[in-house]
Tab-separated table of C-alpha atoms and ligand atoms in Angstrom:
chain	number	residue	atom	x	y	z
A	13	MET	CA	0.000	0.000	0.000
A	14	SER	CA	1.321	3.387	-0.921
A	15	SER	CA	-0.629	5.426	1.598
A	16	LEU	CA	2.613	6.943	2.901
A	17	ASN	CA	3.100	8.738	-0.378
A	18	LYS	CA	-0.169	10.655	-0.671
A	19	LYS	CA	-0.294	14.369	-1.418
A	20	THR	CA	-1.132	16.463	1.614
A	21	ILE	CA	-2.633	19.939	1.772
A	22	GLU	CA	0.868	21.363	2.065
A	23	ASP	CA	1.774	19.883	-1.326
A	24	ILE	CA	-0.890	21.762	-3.278
A	25	ALA	CA	-1.493	25.414	-4.209
A	26	VAL	CA	-4.909	26.451	-2.937
A	27	ALA	CA	-4.850	30.270	-2.917
A	28	GLY	CA	-7.962	31.643	-4.623
A	29	LYS	CA	-9.176	28.106	-5.373
A	30	ARG	CA	-12.467	26.546	-4.381
A	31	VAL	CA	-11.574	23.508	-2.279
A	32	LEU	CA	-14.100	20.839	-1.359
A	33	VAL	CA	-13.088	19.441	2.049
A	34	ARG	CA	-14.685	16.209	3.261
A	35	CYS	CA	-14.638	16.503	7.048
A	36	ASP	CA	-15.854	14.252	9.818
A	37	PHE	CA	-18.530	16.379	11.467
A	38	ASN	CA	-20.521	13.335	12.538
A	39	VAL	CA	-20.856	14.782	16.049
A	40	LYS	CA	-22.868	13.433	18.939
A	41	MET	CA	-26.238	15.192	19.139
A	42	GLU	CA	-29.211	15.125	21.462
A	43	ASP	CA	-32.427	16.934	20.548
A	44	GLY	CA	-30.646	19.107	17.988
A	45	VAL	CA	-27.902	20.111	20.420
A	46	ILE	CA	-24.271	19.075	19.943
A	47	THR	CA	-23.149	17.137	23.047
A	48	SER	CA	-19.520	16.825	21.973
A	49	ASP	CA	-17.828	19.103	19.442
A	50	LYS	CA	-14.535	17.170	19.566
A	51	ARG	CA	-14.721	16.180	15.920
A	52	ILE	CA	-15.317	19.775	14.825
A	53	VAL	CA	-12.408	20.955	16.958
A	54	ALA	CA	-10.209	18.196	15.519
A	55	SER	CA	-10.902	19.427	11.985
A	56	LEU	CA	-9.814	23.007	12.703
A	57	PRO	CA	-6.083	22.683	11.882
A	58	THR	CA	-6.843	21.615	8.315
A	59	ILE	CA	-9.558	24.241	7.861
A	60	LYS	CA	-7.480	27.053	9.367
A	61	TYR	CA	-4.435	26.162	7.296
A	62	LEU	CA	-6.447	26.207	4.070
A	63	LEU	CA	-8.202	29.473	4.975
A	64	GLY	CA	-4.848	30.995	5.869
A	65	GLN	CA	-3.599	30.074	2.404
A	66	GLY	CA	-6.482	32.029	0.886
A	67	ALA	CA	-8.559	29.061	-0.216
A	68	ARG	CA	-12.341	29.225	-0.643
A	69	LEU	CA	-13.645	26.305	1.373
A	70	ILE	CA	-16.677	24.190	0.648
A	71	LEU	CA	-16.900	21.938	3.688
A	72	CYS	CA	-19.023	18.805	3.801
A	73	SER	CA	-19.740	15.781	5.984
A	74	HIS	CA	-22.380	13.245	6.816
A	75	LEU	CA	-24.233	13.387	10.112
A	76	GLY	CA	-26.118	10.370	11.445
A	77	ARG	CA	-27.990	8.099	9.115
A	78	PRO	CA	-30.645	9.996	7.160
A	79	LYS	CA	-32.377	7.982	4.486
A	80	GLY	CA	-31.259	9.717	1.298
A	81	ALA	CA	-33.571	12.728	1.621
A	82	PHE	CA	-33.685	16.011	3.505
A	83	ASP	CA	-34.522	15.415	7.159
A	84	PRO	CA	-34.320	18.404	9.536
A	85	GLN	CA	-33.274	16.079	12.365
A	86	PHE	CA	-29.971	15.461	10.526
A	87	SER	CA	-29.389	19.011	9.258
A	88	MET	CA	-25.853	20.378	9.505
A	89	ALA	CA	-27.225	23.662	10.938
A	90	PRO	CA	-25.886	23.087	14.481
A	91	VAL	CA	-22.470	22.215	12.992
A	92	ALA	CA	-22.406	25.403	10.886
A	93	ALA	CA	-23.202	27.448	13.996
A	94	ARG	CA	-20.538	25.791	16.163
A	95	LEU	CA	-17.967	25.948	13.393
A	96	SER	CA	-18.633	29.679	12.933
A	97	GLU	CA	-18.046	30.228	16.665
A	98	LEU	CA	-14.851	28.194	16.711
A	99	LEU	CA	-13.427	29.866	13.610
A	100	GLY	CA	-14.590	33.346	14.582
A	101	GLN	CA	-16.019	33.877	11.116
A	102	GLU	CA	-19.333	33.035	9.526
A	103	VAL	CA	-19.684	29.642	7.862
A	104	LYS	CA	-22.821	29.823	5.729
A	105	LEU	CA	-24.893	26.674	5.410
A	106	ALA	CA	-26.259	25.706	1.998
A	107	LYS	CA	-29.892	24.593	1.925
A	108	ASP	CA	-28.937	21.555	-0.134
A	109	VAL	CA	-25.941	19.335	-0.914
A	110	VAL	CA	-25.128	20.033	-4.564
A	111	GLY	CA	-28.228	21.979	-5.676
A	112	GLU	CA	-28.912	25.622	-6.483
A	113	SER	CA	-28.235	26.893	-2.985
A	114	ALA	CA	-24.873	25.114	-2.747
A	115	GLN	CA	-23.873	26.298	-6.226
A	116	ALA	CA	-24.849	29.910	-5.512
A	117	LEU	CA	-22.992	30.047	-2.190
A	118	ALA	CA	-19.914	28.382	-3.708
A	119	ALA	CA	-19.847	30.922	-6.543
A	120	GLU	CA	-20.013	33.815	-4.060
A	121	LEU	CA	-17.157	32.552	-1.855
A	122	LYS	CA	-14.197	34.906	-1.448
A	123	ASP	CA	-10.623	33.990	-0.584
A	124	GLY	CA	-10.395	32.902	3.054
A	125	GLU	CA	-14.119	32.215	3.374
A	126	ALA	CA	-15.815	28.913	4.192
A	127	MET	CA	-19.265	27.480	3.640
A	128	LEU	CA	-20.843	24.174	4.600
A	129	LEU	CA	-22.958	21.869	2.455
A	130	GLU	CA	-25.998	20.129	3.872
A	131	ASN	CA	-25.630	16.530	5.079
A	132	VAL	CA	-24.130	14.609	2.150
A	133	ARG	CA	-26.354	11.625	2.982
A	134	PHE	CA	-29.433	13.685	2.047
A	135	GLU	CA	-28.407	12.715	-1.496
A	136	PRO	CA	-29.482	9.148	-2.248
A	137	GLY	CA	-26.471	8.660	-4.549
A	138	GLU	CA	-23.906	9.386	-1.816
A	139	THR	CA	-23.601	5.948	-0.236
A	140	LYS	CA	-23.918	4.276	-3.666
A	141	ASN	CA	-20.905	6.214	-4.934
A	142	ASP	CA	-23.049	7.370	-7.875
A	143	PRO	CA	-20.747	9.001	-10.464
A	144	GLU	CA	-23.461	11.528	-11.388
A	145	LEU	CA	-23.438	12.834	-7.828
A	146	SER	CA	-19.635	12.763	-7.688
A	147	LYS	CA	-19.581	14.979	-10.794
A	148	LYS	CA	-21.934	17.427	-9.090
A	149	PHE	CA	-19.653	17.598	-6.051
A	150	ALA	CA	-16.702	18.116	-8.372
A	151	ALA	CA	-18.487	20.909	-10.255
A	152	LEU	CA	-18.603	22.954	-7.041
A	153	ALA	CA	-14.835	23.040	-6.588
A	154	GLU	CA	-11.394	22.878	-8.200
A	155	ILE	CA	-9.621	20.721	-5.608
A	156	PHE	CA	-10.743	17.897	-3.310
A	157	VAL	CA	-9.330	17.364	0.173
A	158	ASN	CA	-10.295	14.333	2.247
A	159	ASP	CA	-9.878	14.682	5.995
A	160	ALA	CA	-12.559	12.255	7.200
A	161	PHE	CA	-10.546	9.239	8.340
A	162	GLY	CA	-13.508	7.601	10.087
A	163	SER	CA	-15.278	7.341	6.703
A	164	ALA	CA	-12.212	6.509	4.616
A	165	HIS	CA	-13.080	2.784	4.516
A	166	ARG	CA	-16.305	3.622	2.683
A	167	ALA	CA	-16.331	4.301	-1.032
A	168	HIS	CA	-18.942	7.052	-1.156
A	169	CYS	CA	-19.159	10.052	-3.490
A	170	SER	CA	-17.864	12.596	-0.980
A	171	THR	CA	-15.101	10.327	0.355
A	172	THR	CA	-13.901	8.687	-2.842
A	173	GLY	CA	-15.922	9.176	-6.042
A	174	VAL	CA	-15.330	12.907	-6.322
A	175	ALA	CA	-11.552	12.315	-6.520
A	176	ASP	CA	-12.087	10.887	-10.017
A	177	TYR	CA	-12.845	14.398	-11.238
A	178	LEU	CA	-10.600	16.704	-9.194
A	179	PRO	CA	-6.966	16.943	-8.122
A	180	SER	CA	-6.783	15.806	-4.515
A	181	ALA	CA	-4.881	15.719	-1.230
A	182	VAL	CA	-5.378	14.527	2.343
A	183	GLY	CA	-5.852	16.892	5.280
A	184	TYR	CA	-3.881	16.856	8.529
A	185	LEU	CA	-6.108	14.317	10.302
A	186	ILE	CA	-5.721	11.658	7.639
A	187	GLN	CA	-2.065	12.574	7.229
A	188	LYS	CA	-1.527	11.884	10.942
A	189	GLU	CA	-3.321	8.538	10.754
A	190	ILE	CA	-1.240	7.545	7.724
A	191	ASN	CA	1.979	8.642	9.412
A	192	PHE	CA	1.416	6.673	12.578
A	193	MET	CA	-0.441	3.611	11.342
A	194	GLY	CA	1.205	3.485	7.947
A	195	ASN	CA	4.695	3.732	9.406
A	196	ALA	CA	3.909	1.279	12.191
A	197	LEU	CA	2.923	-1.283	9.561
A	198	GLU	CA	5.129	-0.496	6.607
A	199	ASN	CA	8.212	1.015	8.102
A	200	PRO	CA	8.248	0.202	11.831
A	201	VAL	CA	10.961	0.885	14.341
A	202	ARG	CA	11.652	-2.671	15.530
A	203	PRO	CA	10.940	-4.715	17.451
A	204	LEU	CA	7.317	-4.342	16.426
A	205	VAL	CA	4.956	-5.766	19.023
A	206	ALA	CA	1.227	-6.199	18.457
A	207	ILE	CA	-1.223	-6.570	21.310
A	208	LEU	CA	-4.536	-8.019	20.237
A	209	GLY	CA	-7.619	-8.541	22.317
A	210	GLY	CA	-11.289	-7.772	22.262
A	211	ALA	CA	-14.223	-9.984	21.742
A	212	LYS	CA	-14.108	-12.249	18.734
A	213	VAL	CA	-11.450	-13.835	16.563
A	214	SER	CA	-13.841	-13.622	13.623
A	215	ASP	CA	-13.769	-9.788	13.755
A	216	LYS	CA	-9.985	-9.785	13.723
A	217	ILE	CA	-8.845	-12.603	11.444
A	218	GLY	CA	-7.618	-10.128	8.843
A	219	VAL	CA	-5.817	-8.055	11.463
A	220	ILE	CA	-4.082	-11.040	13.078
A	221	ASN	CA	-3.063	-12.516	9.730
A	222	ASN	CA	-1.654	-9.210	8.505
A	223	LEU	CA	0.216	-8.574	11.757
A	224	ILE	CA	1.753	-12.063	11.885
A	225	GLU	CA	3.512	-11.177	8.633
A	226	LYS	CA	4.879	-7.887	10.001
A	227	CYS	CA	5.439	-8.223	13.739
A	228	ASP	CA	8.261	-9.574	15.851
A	229	LYS	CA	5.911	-10.447	18.684
A	230	ILE	CA	2.169	-10.934	19.065
A	231	ILE	CA	0.413	-10.768	22.402
A	232	ILE	CA	-3.112	-12.140	22.626
A	233	GLY	CA	-5.568	-11.358	25.425
A	234	GLY	CA	-9.252	-10.607	25.806
A	235	GLY	CA	-12.113	-12.789	24.697
A	236	MET	CA	-10.300	-13.946	21.566
A	237	ALA	CA	-7.651	-15.711	23.677
A	238	TYR	CA	-10.065	-18.540	24.488
A	239	THR	CA	-10.419	-19.594	20.886
A	240	PHE	CA	-6.631	-20.009	20.891
A	241	PHE	CA	-6.905	-22.006	24.144
A	242	ALA	CA	-9.358	-24.282	22.361
A	243	ALA	CA	-6.971	-24.520	19.418
A	244	MET	CA	-4.320	-25.862	21.819
A	245	GLY	CA	-6.802	-28.430	23.061
A	246	ASN	CA	-7.464	-26.695	26.387
A	247	SER	CA	-10.908	-26.413	27.926
A	248	VAL	CA	-12.544	-22.993	27.834
A	249	GLY	CA	-15.612	-23.428	30.056
A	250	THR	CA	-18.291	-20.953	29.023
A	251	SER	CA	-15.779	-18.347	27.765
A	252	LEU	CA	-16.318	-16.585	24.455
A	253	LEU	CA	-15.471	-19.159	21.834
A	254	ASP	CA	-15.407	-18.775	18.087
A	255	LYS	CA	-15.959	-22.402	17.151
A	256	GLU	CA	-15.681	-21.838	13.401
A	257	ASN	CA	-12.287	-20.257	13.889
A	258	ILE	CA	-10.514	-22.834	16.038
A	259	GLU	CA	-8.868	-24.242	12.924
A	260	ASN	CA	-7.945	-20.731	11.840
A	261	ALA	CA	-6.422	-20.066	15.243
A	262	LYS	CA	-4.313	-23.232	14.909
A	263	ASN	CA	-3.083	-22.093	11.511
A	264	MET	CA	-2.238	-18.654	12.868
A	265	MET	CA	-0.111	-20.129	15.637
A	266	ALA	CA	1.600	-22.432	13.152
A	267	ARG	CA	2.288	-19.495	10.832
A	268	ALA	CA	3.711	-17.456	13.704
A	269	LYS	CA	6.033	-20.318	14.584
A	270	GLU	CA	7.107	-20.670	10.962
A	271	LYS	CA	7.874	-16.941	10.774
A	272	GLY	CA	9.703	-16.922	14.110
A	273	VAL	CA	7.165	-14.535	15.594
A	274	ASP	CA	6.810	-14.779	19.386
A	275	PHE	CA	3.195	-15.642	20.127
A	276	LEU	CA	2.109	-14.969	23.714
A	277	LEU	CA	-1.122	-16.169	25.268
A	278	PRO	CA	-2.428	-15.700	28.828
A	279	VAL	CA	-1.052	-18.138	31.419
A	280	ASP	CA	-3.481	-17.188	34.172
A	281	ASN	CA	-7.007	-15.827	34.058
A	282	VAL	CA	-9.694	-14.056	35.997
A	283	ILE	CA	-12.813	-16.137	35.611
A	284	GLY	CA	-16.446	-15.440	36.442
A	285	ARG	CA	-19.580	-17.507	36.851
A	286	GLU	CA	-21.720	-15.457	34.500
A	287	TYR	CA	-21.384	-12.646	31.994
A	288	LYS	CA	-22.472	-10.067	34.580
A	289	GLU	CA	-20.762	-7.079	36.127
A	290	ASP	CA	-21.252	-8.351	39.707
A	291	THR	CA	-20.708	-12.038	39.038
A	292	THR	CA	-18.680	-14.187	41.455
A	293	PHE	CA	-15.078	-14.232	40.224
A	294	MET	CA	-11.655	-15.613	41.036
A	295	ARG	CA	-8.171	-15.928	39.647
A	296	ILE	CA	-6.826	-19.233	38.414
A	297	TYR	CA	-3.221	-19.999	37.574
A	298	SER	CA	-4.065	-21.943	34.449
A	299	ASP	CA	-4.594	-21.544	30.744
A	300	SER	CA	-7.529	-23.839	30.813
A	301	ILE	CA	-10.929	-22.673	32.088
A	302	PRO	CA	-12.997	-25.007	34.293
A	303	ASP	CA	-16.558	-26.022	33.427
A	304	GLY	CA	-19.170	-23.532	34.524
A	305	TRP	CA	-16.728	-20.590	34.449
A	306	MET	CA	-15.784	-18.028	31.814
A	307	GLY	CA	-12.560	-16.121	31.272
A	308	LEU	CA	-13.220	-12.403	31.685
A	309	ASP	CA	-9.731	-10.929	32.144
A	310	ILE	CA	-6.068	-11.885	31.988
A	311	GLY	CA	-4.550	-12.737	35.367
A	312	PRO	CA	-1.744	-10.928	37.262
A	313	VAL	CA	1.060	-13.247	36.121
A	314	THR	CA	0.026	-12.693	32.511
A	315	ARG	CA	-0.063	-8.927	33.051
A	316	GLU	CA	3.512	-9.041	34.235
A	317	LEU	CA	4.535	-11.334	31.394
A	318	PHE	CA	2.927	-9.019	28.824
A	319	ALA	CA	4.406	-5.916	30.464
A	320	LYS	CA	7.896	-7.464	30.413
A	321	SER	CA	7.577	-8.404	26.787
A	322	LEU	CA	6.919	-4.757	25.911
A	323	VAL	CA	10.226	-3.593	27.374
A	324	GLY	CA	12.493	-2.486	24.565
A	325	ALA	CA	9.747	-2.383	21.948
A	326	GLY	CA	10.336	0.025	19.079
A	327	THR	CA	6.712	0.107	17.987
A	328	VAL	CA	3.565	-1.135	19.707
A	329	ILE	CA	0.286	-1.643	17.870
A	330	TRP	CA	-2.637	-2.310	20.169
A	331	ASN	CA	-6.156	-3.346	19.286
A	332	GLY	CA	-8.709	-4.829	21.647
A	333	PRO	CA	-9.050	-4.739	25.455
A	334	MET	CA	-7.493	-7.550	27.539
A	335	GLY	CA	-10.770	-8.298	29.289
A	336	VAL	CA	-14.227	-6.889	29.886
A	337	SER	CA	-12.681	-3.544	30.746
A	338	GLU	CA	-16.069	-1.845	31.013
A	339	TRP	CA	-16.479	-3.675	34.363
A	340	GLU	CA	-14.167	-2.761	37.249
A	341	ASN	CA	-13.566	-6.357	38.359
A	342	PHE	CA	-12.283	-7.261	34.902
A	343	ALA	CA	-10.486	-4.066	33.909
A	344	GLU	CA	-7.152	-4.704	35.638
A	345	GLY	CA	-5.593	-6.543	32.716
A	346	THR	CA	-6.333	-3.715	30.311
A	347	ILE	CA	-5.180	-1.110	32.846
A	348	ASP	CA	-1.868	-2.880	33.494
A	349	VAL	CA	-1.178	-3.399	29.804
A	350	ALA	CA	-2.041	0.266	29.188
A	351	LYS	CA	0.480	1.190	31.888
A	352	ALA	CA	3.096	-0.999	30.237
A	353	VAL	CA	2.418	0.526	26.813
A	354	ALA	CA	2.601	4.006	28.370
A	355	GLU	CA	5.950	3.116	29.927
A	356	ALA	CA	7.280	1.729	26.660
A	357	THR	CA	6.164	4.966	24.989
A	358	GLU	CA	7.955	7.018	27.623
A	359	ASN	CA	11.059	5.002	26.822
A	360	GLY	CA	10.862	5.903	23.158
A	361	ALA	CA	8.523	3.373	21.590
A	362	ILE	CA	5.866	4.528	19.152
A	363	SER	CA	2.466	3.346	20.345
A	364	VAL	CA	-0.530	3.214	18.066
A	365	ILE	CA	-4.014	2.293	19.237
A	366	GLY	CA	-6.652	1.180	16.727
A	367	GLY	CA	-10.266	0.098	17.145
A	368	GLY	CA	-13.334	1.866	18.468
A	369	ASP	CA	-13.729	0.070	21.790
A	370	SER	CA	-9.971	0.082	22.408
A	371	ALA	CA	-9.761	3.848	21.913
A	372	ALA	CA	-12.782	4.370	24.182
A	373	ALA	CA	-11.325	2.073	26.883
A	374	ILE	CA	-7.949	3.804	26.867
A	375	LYS	CA	-9.535	7.247	27.086
A	376	LYS	CA	-11.871	6.141	29.876
A	377	LEU	CA	-8.995	4.621	31.857
A	378	GLY	CA	-7.042	7.881	31.521
A	379	PHE	CA	-4.190	6.838	29.217
A	380	GLU	CA	-5.063	9.017	26.232
A	381	LYS	CA	-2.120	11.404	26.592
A	382	LYS	CA	0.409	8.634	27.149
A	383	MET	CA	0.050	6.966	23.774
A	384	SER	CA	1.721	8.262	20.610
A	385	HIS	CA	-1.443	7.964	18.571
A	386	ILE	CA	-5.015	6.874	19.148
A	387	SER	CA	-6.763	6.388	15.850
A	388	THR	CA	-9.992	8.337	15.426
A	389	GLY	CA	-11.583	5.822	13.073
A	390	GLY	CA	-12.852	2.578	14.605
A	391	GLY	CA	-13.770	0.545	11.532
A	392	ALA	CA	-11.331	2.422	9.298
A	393	SER	CA	-8.411	1.751	11.640
A	394	LEU	CA	-9.189	-1.977	11.731
A	395	GLU	CA	-9.248	-2.145	7.934
A	396	PHE	CA	-5.968	-0.231	7.907
A	397	LEU	CA	-4.451	-2.783	10.326
A	398	GLU	CA	-5.726	-5.550	8.058
A	399	GLY	CA	-3.531	-4.045	5.357
A	400	LYS	CA	-6.532	-3.144	3.213
A	401	ASP	CA	-6.464	-0.155	0.917
A	402	LEU	CA	-8.956	2.375	2.258
A	403	PRO	CA	-10.847	3.801	-0.731
A	404	GLY	CA	-10.909	7.314	0.777
A	405	ILE	CA	-7.102	7.284	0.898
A	406	ALA	CA	-6.353	5.155	-2.155
A	407	CYS	CA	-8.261	7.672	-4.337
A	408	ILE	CA	-5.970	10.575	-3.389
A	409	ASP	CA	-3.214	11.716	-5.755
A	410	GLU	CA	0.304	10.482	-5.089
A	411	LYS	CA	3.087	12.955	-4.439
B	503	LIG	P1	-12.282	-2.786	19.097
B	503	LIG	O1	-13.619	-2.117	18.897
B	503	LIG	O2	-11.294	-1.888	19.752
B	503	LIG	O3	-11.761	-3.432	17.850
B	503	LIG	P2	-13.546	-5.195	20.075
B	503	LIG	O4	-14.859	-4.689	19.634
B	503	LIG	O5	-12.953	-6.342	19.364
B	503	LIG	O6	-12.494	-3.984	20.165
B	503	LIG	O7	-13.600	-5.684	21.585
B	503	LIG	C1	-14.126	-4.924	22.641
B	503	LIG	C2	-15.044	-5.758	23.481
B	503	LIG	O8	-14.463	-6.995	23.847
B	503	LIG	C3	-15.391	-5.061	24.764
B	503	LIG	O9	-16.770	-4.797	24.792
B	503	LIG	C4	-14.993	-6.070	25.840
B	503	LIG	O10	-15.917	-6.133	26.895
B	503	LIG	C5	-14.985	-7.365	25.085
B	503	LIG	N1	-14.173	-8.383	25.762
B	503	LIG	C6	-12.855	-8.330	26.043
B	503	LIG	N2	-12.458	-9.435	26.707
B	503	LIG	C7	-13.537	-10.213	26.856
B	503	LIG	C8	-13.786	-11.478	27.467
B	503	LIG	N3	-12.791	-12.172	28.051
B	503	LIG	N4	-15.037	-11.972	27.416
B	503	LIG	C9	-16.032	-11.286	26.826
B	503	LIG	N5	-15.883	-10.083	26.241
B	503	LIG	C10	-14.644	-9.558	26.258
B	504	LIG	MG1	-15.585	-2.908	18.666
């Protein structure tokens, strides 16, 4: 994948040009009020840079899941208002996506001004990547900039299709994701250690397979560990088990061995009676789970083992909590591994966190600032870790 070589906004001349910028303004809303403007704030560096260069910005995004028609509930109006406040200049909202209102406002734009299109998913062609709609987006502008990483794994008109008709570049947010995740995968400081956890092997087969080919060491925890236990012939009790993937898990371990990749699994476990926050629980020094019990976290010996194996890492890629970290009794494994990753980072390792639940867990546990990079795109980051080409990045011009 050549994502490391994509044009960025600093590689293109934008002064006096109309630039269509696909942002991620898919903010959390309740009753028409924005409850977190983090995503808008995160988009400011790209927007401010382009405005400072004298570009004429046509901003756009999706918001929620409207059904291909105007729906006031999903209007971008609150985003336009908040964006205007944050930028300290008016950002006019078009009444439509690519219609008369959008065209008129785009034609009136002056250097250093910005406008916002209505929710791109009001157009039924958007999620179908309809070339007719892509052409209409392209007709509004002279340059396309994609800065919506969280939507980059979807080939839609405003994320991908429009790049067929305009010169293009990525904004700072996507550039940062490419730098950290792309380098971690394609050009890592070694040793490269991957920590994988979370719920199901089936969700992560692509990620594990891709990482086995690239890593020096793979650490497995979380619910997926029990499918590997089963693959070794151990009992798993009532733990999460991906029956269809036991064979796959065997093959993965065999491949790791063949490649000389260290493959670490839990050696002790915190087990519970039921999948309930207040279930009876205990620690067992075993990698086999007794009948009537389920593995809900890695045990203390494993935490130490995993922490030790992170010492001296050059790059750490982490996806998936080590246990049911939403529940206090089963969060210790994730907390201790987070501490170990933080320490490795302090000692010079580059740490990259991918995955929606992983990012949320690390923020909630207070480790956000201690990691080199926490990816902003849940699904997109997983596809990136699988080594897939993301259409929203693949479509951008090379340097
Ligand atoms: P991400 O979204 O970061 O890719 P996943 O969705 O794969 O992560 O996994 C997160 C979920 O895995 C969490 O809800 C967590 O509770 C669950 N999980 C982790 N360990 C276990 C376990 N031992 N048993 C059941 N669920 C688990
Ligand atoms: Mg998830």
